[in-house]
PDB file of C-alpha atoms in Angstrom:
ATOM      1  CA  UNK A   1     -40.255  17.510 -27.375  1.00 53.00           C
ATOM      2  CA  UNK A   2     -38.143  14.673 -28.834  1.00 61.00           C
ATOM      3  CA  UNK A   3     -35.104  16.933 -29.035  1.00 57.00           C
ATOM      4  CA  UNK A   4     -35.457  17.843 -25.357  1.00 53.00           C
ATOM      5  CA  UNK A   5     -35.740  14.144 -24.422  1.00 53.00           C
ATOM      6  CA  UNK A   6     -32.649  13.309 -26.473  1.00 52.00           C
ATOM      7  CA  UNK A   7     -30.671  16.062 -24.720  1.00 54.00           C
ATOM      8  CA  UNK A   8     -31.761  14.801 -21.305  1.00 54.00           C
ATOM      9  CA  UNK A   9     -30.826  11.249 -22.276  1.00 54.00           C
ATOM     10  CA  UNK A  10     -27.342  12.375 -23.380  1.00 53.00           C
ATOM     11  CA  UNK A  11     -26.986  14.405 -20.220  1.00 50.00           C
ATOM     12  CA  UNK A  12     -27.837  11.374 -18.059  1.00 49.00           C
ATOM     13  CA  UNK A  13     -25.410   9.234 -20.076  1.00 50.00           C
ATOM     14  CA  UNK A  14     -22.613  11.798 -19.587  1.00 39.00           C
ATOM     15  CA  UNK A  15     -23.418  11.908 -15.884  1.00 39.00           C
ATOM     16  CA  UNK A  16     -23.156   8.095 -15.639  1.00 44.00           C
ATOM     17  CA  UNK A  17     -19.763   8.149 -17.370  1.00 35.00           C
ATOM     18  CA  UNK A  18     -18.579  10.913 -15.058  1.00 38.00           C
ATOM     19  CA  UNK A  19     -19.683   8.970 -11.964  1.00 36.00           C
ATOM     20  CA  UNK A  20     -18.037   5.767 -13.237  1.00 36.00           C
ATOM     21  CA  UNK A  21     -14.750   7.542 -14.008  1.00 35.00           C
ATOM     22  CA  UNK A  22     -14.871   9.250 -10.611  1.00 35.00           C
ATOM     23  CA  UNK A  23     -15.282   5.904  -8.847  1.00 34.00           C
ATOM     24  CA  UNK A  24     -12.392   4.388 -10.797  1.00 36.00           C
ATOM     25  CA  UNK A  25     -10.189   7.371  -9.920  1.00 36.00           C
ATOM     26  CA  UNK A  26     -11.123   7.240  -6.234  1.00 37.00           C
ATOM     27  CA  UNK A  27     -10.387   3.504  -6.139  1.00 37.00           C
ATOM     28  CA  UNK A  28      -6.985   4.080  -7.782  1.00 37.00           C
ATOM     29  CA  UNK A  29      -6.080   6.877  -5.350  1.00 35.00           C
ATOM     30  CA  UNK A  30      -7.200   4.827  -2.355  1.00 37.00           C
ATOM     31  CA  UNK A  31      -5.129   1.816  -3.385  1.00 38.00           C
ATOM     32  CA  UNK A  32      -2.063   4.025  -3.989  1.00 41.00           C
ATOM     33  CA  UNK A  33      -2.520   5.607  -0.567  1.00 42.00           C
ATOM     34  CA  UNK A  34      -2.496   2.151   1.031  1.00 45.00           C
ATOM     35  CA  UNK A  35       0.716   1.294  -0.808  1.00 47.00           C
ATOM     36  CA  UNK A  36       2.362   4.580   0.194  1.00 58.00           C
ATOM     37  CA  UNK A  37       1.219   4.156   3.785  1.00 90.00           C
ATOM     38  CA  UNK A  38       2.719   0.659   3.916  1.00 92.00           C
ATOM     39  CA  UNK A  39       6.028   2.012   2.682  1.00 92.00           C
ATOM     40  CA  UNK A  40       6.004   4.823   5.245  1.00 92.00           C
ATOM     41  CA  UNK A  41       5.143   2.444   8.077  1.00 93.00           C
ATOM     42  CA  UNK A  42       7.892   0.005   7.127  1.00 93.00           C
ATOM     43  CA  UNK A  43      10.444   2.799   6.778  1.00 92.00           C
ATOM     44  CA  UNK A  44       9.553   3.999  10.285  1.00 91.00           C
ATOM     45  CA  UNK A  45      10.072   0.432  11.497  1.00 90.00           C
ATOM     46  CA  UNK A  46      13.447   0.278   9.722  1.00 90.00           C
ATOM     47  CA  UNK A  47      14.622   3.635  11.039  1.00 89.00           C
ATOM     48  CA  UNK A  48      13.360   3.133  14.604  1.00 87.00           C
ATOM     49  CA  UNK A  49      14.497  -0.471  14.938  1.00 86.00           C
ATOM     50  CA  UNK A  50      18.171  -0.280  14.015  1.00 85.00           C
ATOM     51  CA  UNK A  51      17.546  -1.128  10.343  1.00 88.00           C
ATOM     52  CA  UNK A  52      21.018  -0.184   9.086  1.00 88.00           C
ATOM     53  CA  UNK A  53      22.447  -2.913  11.367  1.00 87.00           C
ATOM     54  CA  UNK A  54      20.063  -5.719  10.345  1.00 87.00           C
ATOM     55  CA  UNK A  55      21.704  -8.804   8.916  1.00 87.00           C
ATOM     56  CA  UNK A  56      19.035  -9.129   6.263  1.00 86.00           C
ATOM     57  CA  UNK A  57      17.988  -5.835   4.761  1.00 85.00           C
ATOM     58  CA  UNK A  58      18.013  -6.413   0.989  1.00 86.00           C
ATOM     59  CA  UNK A  59      16.126  -3.611  -0.812  1.00 89.00           C
ATOM     60  CA  UNK A  60      14.924  -1.982   2.414  1.00 90.00           C
ATOM     61  CA  UNK A  61      14.753   1.778   1.836  1.00 87.00           C
ATOM     62  CA  UNK A  62      14.693   1.254  -1.958  1.00 87.00           C
ATOM     63  CA  UNK A  63      11.386   2.970  -2.588  1.00 85.00           C
ATOM     64  CA  UNK A  64      11.754   2.614  -6.359  1.00 89.00           C
ATOM     65  CA  UNK A  65      11.291  -1.159  -6.238  1.00 88.00           C
ATOM     66  CA  UNK A  66       8.389  -1.157  -3.804  1.00 90.00           C
ATOM     67  CA  UNK A  67       7.996  -2.864  -0.453  1.00 92.00           C
ATOM     68  CA  UNK A  68       7.041  -6.227  -1.928  1.00 94.00           C
ATOM     69  CA  UNK A  69      10.650  -6.640  -3.077  1.00 93.00           C
ATOM     70  CA  UNK A  70      12.110  -5.901   0.347  1.00 93.00           C
ATOM     71  CA  UNK A  71      13.702  -8.861   2.121  1.00 92.00           C
ATOM     72  CA  UNK A  72      11.247 -10.515   4.517  1.00 92.00           C
ATOM     73  CA  UNK A  73       8.136  -8.838   3.114  1.00 94.00           C
ATOM     74  CA  UNK A  74       5.324 -10.947   1.637  1.00 96.00           C
ATOM     75  CA  UNK A  75       2.510  -9.364  -0.350  1.00 96.00           C
ATOM     76  CA  UNK A  76      -0.771 -10.530  -1.803  1.00 96.00           C
ATOM     77  CA  UNK A  77      -1.850 -10.011  -5.422  1.00 95.00           C
ATOM     78  CA  UNK A  78      -2.988  -6.464  -4.548  1.00 93.00           C
ATOM     79  CA  UNK A  79       0.521  -5.531  -3.384  1.00 93.00           C
ATOM     80  CA  UNK A  80      -0.650  -5.336   0.238  1.00 94.00           C
ATOM     81  CA  UNK A  81       1.800  -6.450   2.920  1.00 96.00           C
ATOM     82  CA  UNK A  82       0.543  -9.710   4.436  1.00 96.00           C
ATOM     83  CA  UNK A  83       3.748 -11.083   5.945  1.00 95.00           C
ATOM     84  CA  UNK A  84       6.836  -9.772   7.675  1.00 92.00           C
ATOM     85  CA  UNK A  85       9.723 -12.138   8.437  1.00 91.00           C
ATOM     86  CA  UNK A  86      12.335 -10.424  10.573  1.00 88.00           C
ATOM     87  CA  UNK A  87      14.070 -13.606  11.726  1.00 87.00           C
ATOM     88  CA  UNK A  88      17.808 -13.202  12.019  1.00 84.00           C
ATOM     89  CA  UNK A  89      17.669  -9.413  12.277  1.00 83.00           C
ATOM     90  CA  UNK A  90      18.485  -7.601  15.483  1.00 75.00           C
ATOM     91  CA  UNK A  91      15.394  -5.610  16.392  1.00 75.00           C
ATOM     92  CA  UNK A  92      16.259  -3.471  19.363  1.00 76.00           C
ATOM     93  CA  UNK A  93      13.114  -1.408  19.626  1.00 81.00           C
ATOM     94  CA  UNK A  94       9.469  -1.288  20.473  1.00 81.00           C
ATOM     95  CA  UNK A  95       7.299  -1.567  17.382  1.00 81.00           C
ATOM     96  CA  UNK A  96       6.157   1.919  16.395  1.00 81.00           C
ATOM     97  CA  UNK A  97       2.483   2.770  16.890  1.00 85.00           C
ATOM     98  CA  UNK A  98       2.136   3.222  13.134  1.00 86.00           C
ATOM     99  CA  UNK A  99       2.786  -0.519  12.756  1.00 85.00           C
ATOM    100  CA  UNK A 100      -0.920  -1.110  13.372  1.00 88.00           C
ATOM    101  CA  UNK A 101      -1.495   0.574  10.008  1.00 91.00           C
ATOM    102  CA  UNK A 102      -0.396  -2.610   8.231  1.00 93.00           C
ATOM    103  CA  UNK A 103      -4.025  -3.664   8.150  1.00 93.00           C
ATOM    104  CA  UNK A 104      -3.516  -6.671   5.882  1.00 94.00           C
ATOM    105  CA  UNK A 105      -0.653  -8.171   7.907  1.00 94.00           C
ATOM    106  CA  UNK A 106      -1.356 -11.837   8.687  1.00 94.00           C
ATOM    107  CA  UNK A 107       2.072 -13.123   9.712  1.00 92.00           C
ATOM    108  CA  UNK A 108       4.872 -11.609  11.768  1.00 89.00           C
ATOM    109  CA  UNK A 109       7.972 -13.730  12.365  1.00 86.00           C
ATOM    110  CA  UNK A 110      10.653 -12.369  14.644  1.00 78.00           C
ATOM    111  CA  UNK A 111      12.463 -15.456  15.903  1.00 70.00           C
ATOM    112  CA  UNK A 112      16.152 -14.888  16.467  1.00 59.00           C
ATOM    113  CA  UNK A 113      15.689 -11.160  16.132  1.00 50.00           C
ATOM    114  CA  UNK A 114      17.155 -10.262  19.450  1.00 49.00           C
TER     115      UNK A 114
END
């Protein structure tokens, strides 16, 4: 009987580790999806809003560096876009519908952007 109880205990312990690792993995994937979505949304903005002709476009479209290095982008500690300063750029477009996907955005500055 003790051997059976020990096996059950190990089985429960393995199950707990599996669940914990699964939750960590899901959290990692979810946070990466948010980061990828932000990049996609901002690239749509760039491409639809005359990005190649902006005065200030440092690092835009450089997906290797990440969006938090792009000129005018502010991020929090979780690498989520919280600010977008487009002042001085010529934005000749309507913001794309996907723009609402920047769910952490707190500040949008577009003064002098045409």
